[in-house]
XYZ file of C-alpha atoms in Angstrom:
662
model
C -69.492 -1.814 81.223
C -69.812 -3.445 77.847
C -67.436 -2.175 75.143
C -69.130 -0.081 72.430
C -66.748 -1.365 69.730
C -69.010 -4.141 68.494
C -72.099 -1.909 68.452
C -70.313 0.927 66.633
C -68.793 -1.462 64.094
C -72.204 -2.931 63.296
C -73.816 0.519 63.149
C -71.184 1.928 60.760
C -71.423 -1.145 58.549
C -75.207 -0.814 58.270
C -75.110 2.936 57.657
C -72.299 2.940 55.084
C -74.730 2.781 52.182
C -74.409 1.180 48.781
C -70.845 2.452 48.275
C -69.714 0.859 51.513
C -71.307 -2.444 50.554
C -69.521 -2.341 47.197
C -66.149 -1.750 48.865
C -66.750 -4.632 51.244
C -67.733 -6.981 48.436
C -64.566 -6.017 46.556
C -62.464 -6.690 49.661
C -64.089 -10.081 50.206
C -63.584 -10.947 46.520
C -59.883 -10.059 46.746
C -59.543 -12.225 49.849
C -61.228 -15.120 48.034
C -58.832 -14.877 45.076
C -55.827 -14.611 47.404
C -56.841 -17.649 49.462
C -57.646 -19.672 46.332
C -54.268 -18.975 44.690
C -52.405 -19.545 47.959
C -54.045 -22.944 48.459
C -53.467 -23.971 44.836
C -49.734 -23.257 44.966
C -49.452 -24.851 48.408
C -51.238 -27.952 47.101
C -48.893 -28.157 44.114
C -45.787 -27.832 46.306
C -46.941 -30.360 48.909
C -48.374 -32.697 46.285
C -45.076 -32.735 44.392
C -43.369 -34.053 47.508
C -46.054 -36.682 47.966
C -45.676 -37.832 44.358
C -41.912 -38.113 44.754
C -42.343 -40.228 47.898
C -44.600 -42.622 45.985
C -41.792 -43.393 43.532
C -39.083 -44.105 46.128
C -40.003 -47.812 46.447
C -38.847 -48.505 42.888
C -35.170 -47.821 43.591
C -33.936 -50.858 45.573
C -32.489 -50.320 49.037
C -29.662 -52.885 49.634
C -30.274 -55.223 52.582
C -27.786 -57.456 54.412
C -30.059 -60.504 54.594
C -31.958 -60.117 51.341
C -35.111 -62.105 50.661
C -35.527 -60.964 47.057
C -33.709 -59.202 44.222
C -35.050 -56.001 42.718
C -33.864 -54.356 39.508
C -34.937 -50.983 38.135
C -34.797 -50.251 34.407
C -36.151 -47.378 32.323
C -37.168 -47.715 28.702
C -38.859 -45.154 26.458
C -41.759 -45.161 24.050
C -42.867 -42.065 22.131
C -40.337 -40.098 24.245
C -42.182 -41.083 27.430
C -40.336 -43.009 30.187
C -41.579 -46.476 31.103
C -40.365 -47.588 34.535
C -39.827 -51.363 34.727
C -39.355 -52.972 38.157
C -38.166 -56.602 37.996
C -38.602 -58.691 41.157
C -37.360 -62.194 41.975
C -38.017 -64.051 45.230
C -34.872 -65.811 46.484
C -35.391 -69.524 47.258
C -35.338 -70.614 50.881
C -35.854 -67.072 52.171
C -38.863 -65.603 53.983
C -41.572 -64.219 51.753
C -41.031 -60.645 50.703
C -43.928 -58.257 51.297
C -45.903 -56.967 48.340
C -44.697 -53.778 46.670
C -46.954 -50.704 46.880
C -49.944 -50.998 44.567
C -49.937 -54.825 44.517
C -51.708 -57.269 46.825
C -48.879 -59.844 46.808
C -45.281 -60.223 45.722
C -45.367 -61.050 41.980
C -44.723 -64.645 40.966
C -42.381 -65.562 38.143
C -43.893 -64.659 34.756
C -46.476 -62.201 36.102
C -46.589 -58.694 34.648
C -48.457 -55.909 36.418
C -48.872 -52.547 34.707
C -50.297 -49.142 35.543
C -53.666 -48.250 33.975
C -52.020 -45.721 31.645
C -49.475 -48.302 30.463
C -52.224 -50.891 29.989
C -54.081 -48.485 27.712
C -50.899 -47.766 25.753
C -50.142 -51.478 25.353
C -53.528 -51.958 23.709
C -53.157 -48.825 21.604
C -49.692 -49.406 20.092
C -48.651 -52.324 17.880
C -46.942 -55.086 19.849
C -43.644 -54.578 17.993
C -43.409 -51.029 19.402
C -43.967 -51.779 23.087
C -45.646 -55.005 24.263
C -42.885 -57.264 22.906
C -40.448 -55.717 25.400
C -42.216 -57.574 28.225
C -42.729 -61.309 28.864
C -45.717 -62.802 27.050
C -48.718 -63.167 29.380
C -52.366 -63.976 28.887
C -53.419 -60.932 30.891
C -51.799 -58.087 32.766
C -52.251 -57.364 36.446
C -52.978 -53.819 37.569
C -50.828 -51.602 39.775
C -52.966 -49.666 42.244
C -52.756 -45.963 43.029
C -50.582 -46.640 46.106
C -47.699 -47.584 43.815
C -48.090 -44.722 41.363
C -47.281 -41.039 41.501
C -49.750 -40.073 38.782
C -52.693 -41.651 36.941
C -50.731 -41.023 33.710
C -47.532 -42.731 34.833
C -46.182 -45.662 32.789
C -44.977 -48.363 35.223
C -44.581 -52.142 34.975
C -43.740 -54.698 37.680
C -42.405 -57.998 36.309
C -41.977 -61.212 38.286
C -38.684 -62.936 37.421
C -36.730 -66.076 38.240
C -33.640 -65.522 40.463
C -31.401 -66.578 37.551
C -33.041 -64.224 35.049
C -30.491 -61.833 33.434
C -32.863 -58.928 34.173
C -32.052 -59.229 37.900
C -28.413 -60.274 37.552
C -25.470 -58.109 38.607
C -25.193 -56.863 35.039
C -28.440 -54.984 35.677
C -26.588 -52.528 37.944
C -25.604 -50.444 34.910
C -22.353 -48.735 33.945
C -23.045 -46.046 31.334
C -23.906 -42.382 31.830
C -27.464 -43.072 30.679
C -27.851 -45.617 33.506
C -27.516 -43.008 36.273
C -30.793 -42.839 38.260
C -32.491 -44.943 35.569
C -30.939 -48.358 36.263
C -30.338 -49.998 39.661
C -30.166 -53.446 41.208
C -29.876 -54.776 44.799
C -30.984 -57.474 47.196
C -33.932 -56.313 49.322
C -36.134 -57.329 52.219
C -38.894 -54.820 51.500
C -39.738 -51.608 49.700
C -38.369 -48.915 51.982
C -36.357 -46.953 49.429
C -35.772 -43.247 50.037
C -34.383 -42.312 46.626
C -37.161 -40.781 44.531
C -37.408 -41.372 40.810
C -35.411 -39.202 38.420
C -38.714 -38.014 36.986
C -40.146 -36.746 40.299
C -37.173 -35.949 42.534
C -36.799 -32.318 41.412
C -40.510 -31.520 41.072
C -40.964 -30.037 44.532
C -37.822 -27.899 44.444
C -38.787 -26.384 41.107
C -42.374 -25.907 42.300
C -41.039 -24.022 45.326
C -39.405 -21.511 42.981
C -42.840 -20.814 41.526
C -44.280 -20.559 45.036
C -41.620 -18.003 45.945
C -42.525 -15.934 42.902
C -46.246 -16.098 43.641
C -46.336 -15.578 47.392
C -45.582 -11.869 47.247
C -48.248 -11.059 44.599
C -50.762 -12.843 46.836
C -49.529 -10.807 49.796
C -49.872 -7.665 47.680
C -53.433 -8.569 46.738
C -54.364 -9.308 50.349
C -52.778 -6.078 51.565
C -54.554 -4.114 48.844
C -57.900 -5.650 49.779
C -57.384 -4.530 53.380
C -57.078 -0.948 52.161
C -60.152 -1.010 49.933
C -62.462 1.740 51.128
C -59.665 3.157 53.294
C -60.607 6.783 52.568
C -64.235 6.243 53.583
C -63.176 4.349 56.695
C -60.651 7.001 57.689
C -63.227 9.786 57.405
C -65.718 7.892 59.580
C -63.160 6.923 62.200
C -61.662 10.424 62.273
C -65.102 11.806 63.067
C -65.476 9.246 65.865
C -62.013 10.096 67.130
C -62.909 13.770 67.282
C -66.108 12.802 69.084
C -64.094 11.111 71.847
C -63.340 7.568 70.663
C -59.977 6.229 71.851
C -57.268 4.954 69.478
C -57.796 1.445 70.862
C -61.487 1.597 70.003
C -61.034 2.709 66.398
C -58.318 0.093 65.888
C -60.626 -2.547 67.370
C -63.470 -1.476 65.095
C -61.290 -1.626 62.002
C -59.759 -4.966 62.968
C -63.165 -6.475 63.684
C -64.689 -5.306 60.412
C -61.785 -6.292 58.144
C -61.203 -9.594 59.933
C -64.844 -10.546 59.352
C -64.639 -9.552 55.681
C -61.277 -11.266 55.234
C -62.437 -14.465 56.899
C -65.610 -14.568 54.811
C -63.662 -14.007 51.596
C -60.874 -16.429 52.511
C -63.383 -19.149 53.436
C -65.104 -18.598 50.095
C -61.744 -18.992 48.324
C -61.043 -22.153 50.336
C -64.427 -23.567 49.348
C -63.724 -22.784 45.688
C -60.350 -24.522 46.006
C -61.950 -27.646 47.462
C -64.627 -27.660 44.757
C -62.038 -27.166 41.993
C -59.753 -30.026 43.095
C -61.027 -32.519 40.467
C -60.446 -29.952 37.713
C -57.046 -28.943 39.106
C -56.009 -32.610 39.205
C -56.367 -32.766 35.420
C -53.655 -30.126 34.912
C -50.465 -32.031 34.029
C -47.184 -31.403 35.786
C -44.142 -33.488 35.018
C -45.152 -37.110 34.731
C -48.813 -36.234 34.215
C -51.969 -35.361 36.080
C -52.625 -35.755 39.784
C -54.628 -37.877 42.121
C -57.062 -35.497 43.785
C -55.842 -36.447 47.253
C -52.331 -35.264 46.352
C -53.519 -31.687 45.815
C -55.570 -31.595 49.020
C -53.497 -29.660 51.562
C -55.399 -30.915 54.593
C -57.358 -29.028 57.222
C -54.322 -27.593 59.095
C -52.910 -26.007 55.934
C -56.385 -24.898 54.885
C -56.918 -23.182 58.223
C -53.431 -21.654 58.047
C -54.107 -20.190 54.590
C -57.439 -18.715 55.700
C -55.816 -17.288 58.823
C -52.879 -15.890 56.820
C -55.102 -14.083 54.324
C -57.378 -12.817 57.090
C -54.389 -11.646 59.116
C -52.810 -9.871 56.154
C -56.014 -8.013 55.365
C -56.507 -7.044 59.008
C -52.936 -5.856 59.518
C -53.063 -3.932 56.243
C -56.250 -2.143 57.267
C -55.060 -1.364 60.789
C -51.731 -0.043 59.511
C -53.568 2.798 57.747
C -54.942 4.170 61.027
C -51.772 5.754 62.396
C -52.761 9.164 61.072
C -56.337 8.753 62.276
C -55.130 7.963 65.788
C -52.589 10.789 66.014
C -54.140 13.523 63.841
C -57.861 12.957 63.274
C -58.461 16.604 62.381
C -55.923 16.420 59.542
C -57.617 13.294 58.202
C -61.044 14.904 58.452
C -59.737 17.873 56.460
C -57.887 15.500 54.042
C -54.622 17.277 54.774
C -52.331 14.244 54.722
C -49.762 14.570 51.906
C -48.640 10.913 52.365
C -44.989 11.603 51.579
C -42.386 8.851 51.439
C -38.908 8.925 52.933
C -35.465 8.442 51.440
C -34.802 5.482 53.740
C -36.801 3.334 51.303
C -34.222 3.933 48.578
C -31.351 3.221 50.974
C -32.876 -0.103 52.054
C -33.584 -1.113 48.463
C -29.992 -0.461 47.359
C -28.681 -2.383 50.388
C -30.844 -5.406 49.552
C -29.757 -5.343 45.886
C -26.099 -5.314 46.923
C -26.704 -8.243 49.259
C -28.526 -10.216 46.550
C -25.729 -9.555 44.077
C -23.084 -10.780 46.511
C -25.164 -13.839 47.468
C -25.608 -14.985 43.861
C -21.986 -14.440 42.916
C -20.848 -17.602 44.683
C -21.640 -21.252 44.028
C -24.910 -23.130 43.746
C -27.943 -22.173 45.813
C -30.492 -24.486 47.353
C -34.209 -24.138 46.647
C -34.762 -22.633 50.109
C -32.000 -20.085 49.564
C -33.440 -19.108 46.180
C -36.899 -18.753 47.712
C -35.520 -16.633 50.566
C -33.699 -14.332 48.163
C -36.836 -13.958 46.049
C -38.917 -12.989 49.067
C -36.223 -10.545 50.151
C -36.225 -8.913 46.715
C -40.009 -8.688 46.673
C -40.070 -7.144 50.135
C -37.442 -4.566 49.188
C -39.271 -3.649 46.006
C -42.528 -3.361 47.928
C -40.888 -0.703 50.117
C -39.166 0.967 47.171
C -42.204 1.209 44.877
C -44.086 4.010 46.694
C -40.912 6.133 46.840
C -40.507 5.885 43.062
C -44.185 6.666 42.506
C -43.914 9.731 44.764
C -40.905 11.084 42.820
C -42.541 10.299 39.504
C -45.638 12.214 40.539
C -43.634 15.285 41.449
C -41.683 15.098 38.204
C -44.789 14.652 36.068
C -46.588 17.523 37.825
C -43.676 19.851 37.168
C -43.475 19.140 33.433
C -47.153 18.387 32.660
C -48.605 20.118 29.591
C -52.114 18.636 29.622
C -54.808 18.673 32.331
C -55.079 14.877 32.489
C -51.317 14.518 32.935
C -51.287 17.197 35.645
C -54.122 15.482 37.513
C -52.330 12.130 37.228
C -49.075 13.603 38.559
C -50.832 15.239 41.503
C -52.610 12.009 42.373
C -49.321 10.082 42.244
C -47.581 12.482 44.612
C -50.604 12.944 46.909
C -51.143 9.210 47.424
C -48.064 7.270 46.196
C -48.950 4.204 48.263
C -52.410 3.977 46.763
C -51.068 4.393 43.215
C -48.411 1.753 43.913
C -51.018 -0.729 45.096
C -52.800 -0.439 41.743
C -49.738 -1.384 39.676
C -47.755 -3.443 42.202
C -49.216 -6.781 41.107
C -48.204 -6.398 37.479
C -44.872 -4.844 38.450
C -43.970 -7.900 40.514
C -45.383 -10.190 37.809
C -42.942 -8.486 35.419
C -40.103 -10.009 37.426
C -41.536 -13.511 36.902
C -42.001 -12.797 33.184
C -38.423 -11.605 32.778
C -37.082 -14.493 34.847
C -38.857 -17.289 33.006
C -38.862 -15.897 29.463
C -35.091 -16.292 29.056
C -34.592 -19.342 31.258
C -32.379 -22.307 30.549
C -32.110 -23.778 27.084
C -30.521 -27.063 28.122
C -29.732 -29.947 25.782
C -31.991 -30.908 22.916
C -30.248 -34.215 22.295
C -29.846 -33.513 18.577
C -26.428 -35.222 18.601
C -28.157 -38.542 19.384
C -31.299 -38.173 17.294
C -32.192 -41.430 15.593
C -29.482 -43.367 17.475
C -29.719 -46.470 19.631
C -26.891 -47.901 21.740
C -26.757 -51.471 23.008
C -24.020 -52.285 25.536
C -22.257 -55.622 25.091
C -24.158 -56.594 21.923
C -22.707 -58.130 18.753
C -23.060 -56.441 15.364
C -24.279 -59.551 13.560
C -27.022 -60.233 16.100
C -28.190 -56.613 15.982
C -28.343 -56.617 12.170
C -30.346 -59.847 12.163
C -32.913 -58.589 14.669
C -33.361 -55.279 12.836
C -33.740 -57.050 9.494
C -36.365 -59.409 10.921
C -38.243 -56.406 12.369
C -38.129 -54.583 9.029
C -36.214 -51.601 10.417
C -33.590 -50.154 8.040
C -30.511 -48.961 9.931
C -26.733 -48.697 9.863
C -24.788 -50.494 12.579
C -21.271 -49.921 13.878
C -19.241 -51.414 16.719
C -17.741 -49.321 19.535
C -14.730 -50.735 21.381
C -13.380 -50.096 24.876
C -10.814 -47.569 23.636
C -13.391 -45.560 21.653
C -15.356 -42.793 23.380
C -19.069 -42.495 22.730
C -21.450 -40.312 24.725
C -24.154 -42.966 24.805
C -21.983 -45.924 25.814
C -19.355 -44.047 27.889
C -16.388 -46.258 26.763
C -18.449 -49.414 27.284
C -18.111 -51.894 24.398
C -21.272 -52.161 22.376
C -23.103 -51.309 19.176
C -24.413 -47.982 17.855
C -27.439 -48.117 15.559
C -28.551 -45.260 13.274
C -32.202 -45.821 12.351
C -33.017 -44.557 8.861
C -36.181 -42.410 8.676
C -39.625 -43.563 9.679
C -40.075 -41.254 12.644
C -40.656 -42.238 16.257
C -42.686 -45.343 15.431
C -39.733 -46.915 13.605
C -37.371 -45.945 16.422
C -39.660 -47.575 19.016
C -39.841 -50.687 16.846
C -36.038 -50.811 16.724
C -35.803 -50.519 20.517
C -38.324 -53.324 20.930
C -36.493 -55.516 18.425
C -33.138 -55.010 20.190
C -34.432 -55.550 23.735
C -33.497 -59.306 23.709
C -29.839 -58.386 23.036
C -29.666 -56.528 26.361
C -31.902 -58.331 28.905
C -29.958 -56.929 31.873
C -29.962 -53.273 30.852
C -32.380 -51.248 28.727
C -31.493 -50.143 25.232
C -30.029 -46.609 25.307
C -31.690 -43.905 23.205
C -31.572 -40.145 22.895
C -34.331 -39.954 25.506
C -32.439 -41.924 28.124
C -29.173 -40.084 27.438
C -30.739 -36.643 27.974
C -33.380 -37.614 30.558
C -31.881 -35.600 33.418
C -31.632 -32.342 31.464
C -34.990 -32.776 29.745
C -36.723 -33.465 33.043
C -35.340 -30.338 34.737
C -35.976 -28.107 31.719
C -39.478 -29.501 31.234
C -40.466 -28.954 34.869
C -39.023 -25.456 34.781
C -41.025 -24.625 31.662
C -44.257 -25.960 33.179
C -43.750 -24.049 36.421
C -42.963 -20.895 34.460
C -46.206 -21.138 32.486
C -48.304 -21.730 35.596
C -46.511 -18.992 37.537
C -46.977 -16.425 34.792
C -50.660 -17.287 34.407
C -51.360 -17.053 38.140
C -49.204 -13.928 38.521
C -51.157 -12.079 35.865
C -54.441 -13.363 37.320
C -53.539 -11.976 40.746
C -52.128 -8.761 39.262
C -55.215 -8.126 37.149
C -57.527 -8.839 40.073
C -55.533 -6.516 42.306
C -55.523 -3.729 39.711
C -59.242 -4.018 38.985
C -60.267 -4.084 42.635
C -57.955 -1.232 43.587
C -59.128 0.916 40.660
C -62.778 0.350 41.553
C -62.147 1.097 45.213
C -60.203 4.227 44.224
C -63.220 5.553 42.371
C -65.414 4.958 45.418
C -62.904 6.536 47.794
C -62.414 9.611 45.613
C -66.022 10.212 44.672
C -66.071 13.514 46.605
C -62.948 14.728 44.761
C -64.341 13.598 41.417
C -67.603 15.362 42.212
C -65.803 18.614 42.998
C -63.796 18.368 39.777
C -66.964 17.775 37.794
C -68.571 20.805 39.460
C -65.500 22.827 38.447
C -66.159 21.885 34.826
C -63.678 19.054 34.327
C -64.943 16.718 31.575
C -65.464 13.098 32.498
C -63.097 12.105 29.691
C -60.273 14.082 31.320
C -60.871 12.366 34.665
C -60.770 8.956 33.006
C -57.588 9.793 31.101
C -55.997 10.980 34.328
C -56.828 7.621 35.944
C -55.233 5.727 33.047
C -52.083 7.865 33.055
C -51.900 7.524 36.802
C -51.448 3.812 36.120
C -49.386 3.876 32.931
C -46.615 6.189 34.186
C -45.462 4.126 37.199
C -46.230 0.887 35.361
C -43.824 1.636 32.496
C -41.012 2.683 34.811
C -41.379 0.063 37.553
C -42.484 -2.940 35.471
C -39.640 -2.269 33.077
C -37.233 -2.277 36.014
C -38.494 -5.536 37.530
C -38.527 -7.237 34.123
C -34.881 -6.275 33.628
C -34.036 -7.580 37.105
C -35.860 -10.824 36.279
C -33.770 -11.254 33.121
C -30.611 -10.655 35.138
C -31.709 -13.162 37.820
C -32.316 -15.739 35.089
C -28.862 -15.032 33.710
C -27.318 -15.664 37.146
C -29.260 -18.915 37.542
C -28.286 -20.101 34.067
C -24.661 -19.312 34.864
C -24.835 -21.494 37.971
C -26.200 -24.431 35.921
C -23.831 -23.790 33.004
C -26.669 -23.101 30.550
C -27.093 -20.251 28.087
C -29.851 -17.651 27.902
C -32.855 -18.535 25.799
C -32.728 -15.565 23.427
C -35.807 -16.803 21.574
C -37.702 -16.187 24.802
C -37.722 -12.473 24.055
C -40.836 -13.080 21.960
C -42.480 -14.799 24.907
C -41.370 -11.938 27.150
C -42.900 -9.383 24.782
C -46.122 -11.379 24.652
C -46.265 -11.588 28.460
C -45.736 -7.843 28.828
C -48.364 -7.091 26.179
C -50.937 -9.462 27.681
C -50.254 -8.136 31.166
C -50.639 -4.519 30.054
C -53.871 -5.280 28.187
C -55.237 -7.140 31.185
C -54.333 -4.212 33.426
C -56.069 -1.666 31.189
C -59.091 -3.954 30.846
C -59.321 -4.230 34.630
C -59.108 -0.453 35.015
C -61.584 0.041 32.177
C -64.147 -2.076 34.002
C -64.377 0.637 36.654
C -65.176 3.348 34.046
C -68.985 2.844 34.406
C -68.522 3.221 38.152
C -66.720 6.549 37.612
C -69.559 7.710 35.373
C -72.128 6.689 37.962
C -70.495 8.395 40.957
C -70.067 11.640 38.989
C -73.490 11.601 37.366
C -75.003 13.665 40.135
C -72.069 15.967 40.871
C -73.864 17.885 43.571
C -74.723 14.765 45.571
C -71.237 13.340 45.087
C -69.600 16.546 46.266
C -71.847 16.998 49.243
């Protein structure tokens, strides 16, 4: 005999009325937002790894029977790194294959540049950039296969084997040379060492992914519970009429899976359509190639399945009471209490996290695992706090709206927690990023240039010919200098003129150091600036997406709460409760747990940032308190705006109190 599950599911969906359709549209919209955000962060994490792989060919991999010599050097213009790869074919050796992005191995005197560098060469005066490269009639172009970003500044220069730029002196010896200067004999471009400017991108992006995954899970779980009260009443009636627990679970799973899949597929389609716009958002070295942000069909299917599965599991998990006590559900006699075990588990997880972060350095995977563990513990702990808050508020309430809010919190702590959970968890990200690492600003080297192995007289002559006023001093082997690292050379202090004059000085002094690039403040602090810059960019994106997800979750949950409670609101209106009191009760029902819980997660986020800064030896960014205050204010305003959008819905469902209460 054919199962009646499909028929009953279709019948209930058709007969649910306008309110049921609204709940389903809200659930599908939440699934779309969840899938979209999940795919965006997955694309950024995977794309960061792809970009790093595209830079590995520039660092030479030593070969025993070399056919060519490759040297890597990094110079700077307007604080931006310019990667210069010098290549020389060794005589009498087999031809070396072409590097990525080129059609052939460059001949002596050829200069190939990335499109972004070509545009900059035409934009800036020659004495600020172009004069650092060999004079050519025209530049070749490096294709996308050799670049990590359309905005990357890269040059490939063909050299003679005896050119100083590919000599052993090009191996570097100062602190500023680390990961920015390299030289070796090669047979091809099979390097595995990513560029300094892309190697940490994926790890830092994974931190943002870890902070965003749980809010997406929260949104998906909340969407699975949209319309839960209506669904429970219908299924309880069917259960009392003889439906088996397996049948009502099958009906719920079928309905929510269809809604979740439709919403998730819509979000996936929006993600695919938005790829060109997303590729314009800079991260690290610049924008993206669209293909780098495309996760591929397997990941796309996995994201859709994950969101659909979360929504389905969330909806089915609410049916325990329907299956075991349908009469209590039909009479709305479920107090929905929470147990003390939630507090015990939360304290245990906090103790474990504290002990885990008290040791040495943590890998990106360990940090991500600890973040997910904290989020999971707080997700269990939140309803327990809301339940206790509701009881406390009900006991000491002095106004009707406050009393109603307290009773709602204690009657349905899980539902109240779902409304504020997104912003509560976003508070952790705000606290974590607002006081993150300060790092080095390089002020000790501002306006300075160091040239290893140069002579003072030659440096003065070149600067005078270039029209750059500066003071010059010699540094010997027994004199320590942070730029030269005990290497003999010359320190130049450029006098005024801003960045343009400093770039002109670097260009003028390039002939004095053909084997190694001129050292500036940018090259000396490149490692710190790169890490701090990526961290700041990830923090901005994470906060923006966190508040987007939190606001969406709050708005959808508030709207669904109005639909689910329309009978209660109707009865209260019949009893003479003003609509203004009901609306105030809804707002206080959100504000009370939000202040307590979001304040707690924000404090934990600040502490987590402190622990991370301690590991890296950095200090807290105390000026970030302004940013933290702004994040909290914007998040709170967004939350209230989302809740306020459901106020017309509350007015509409209570307009005809008799029909609503029937």
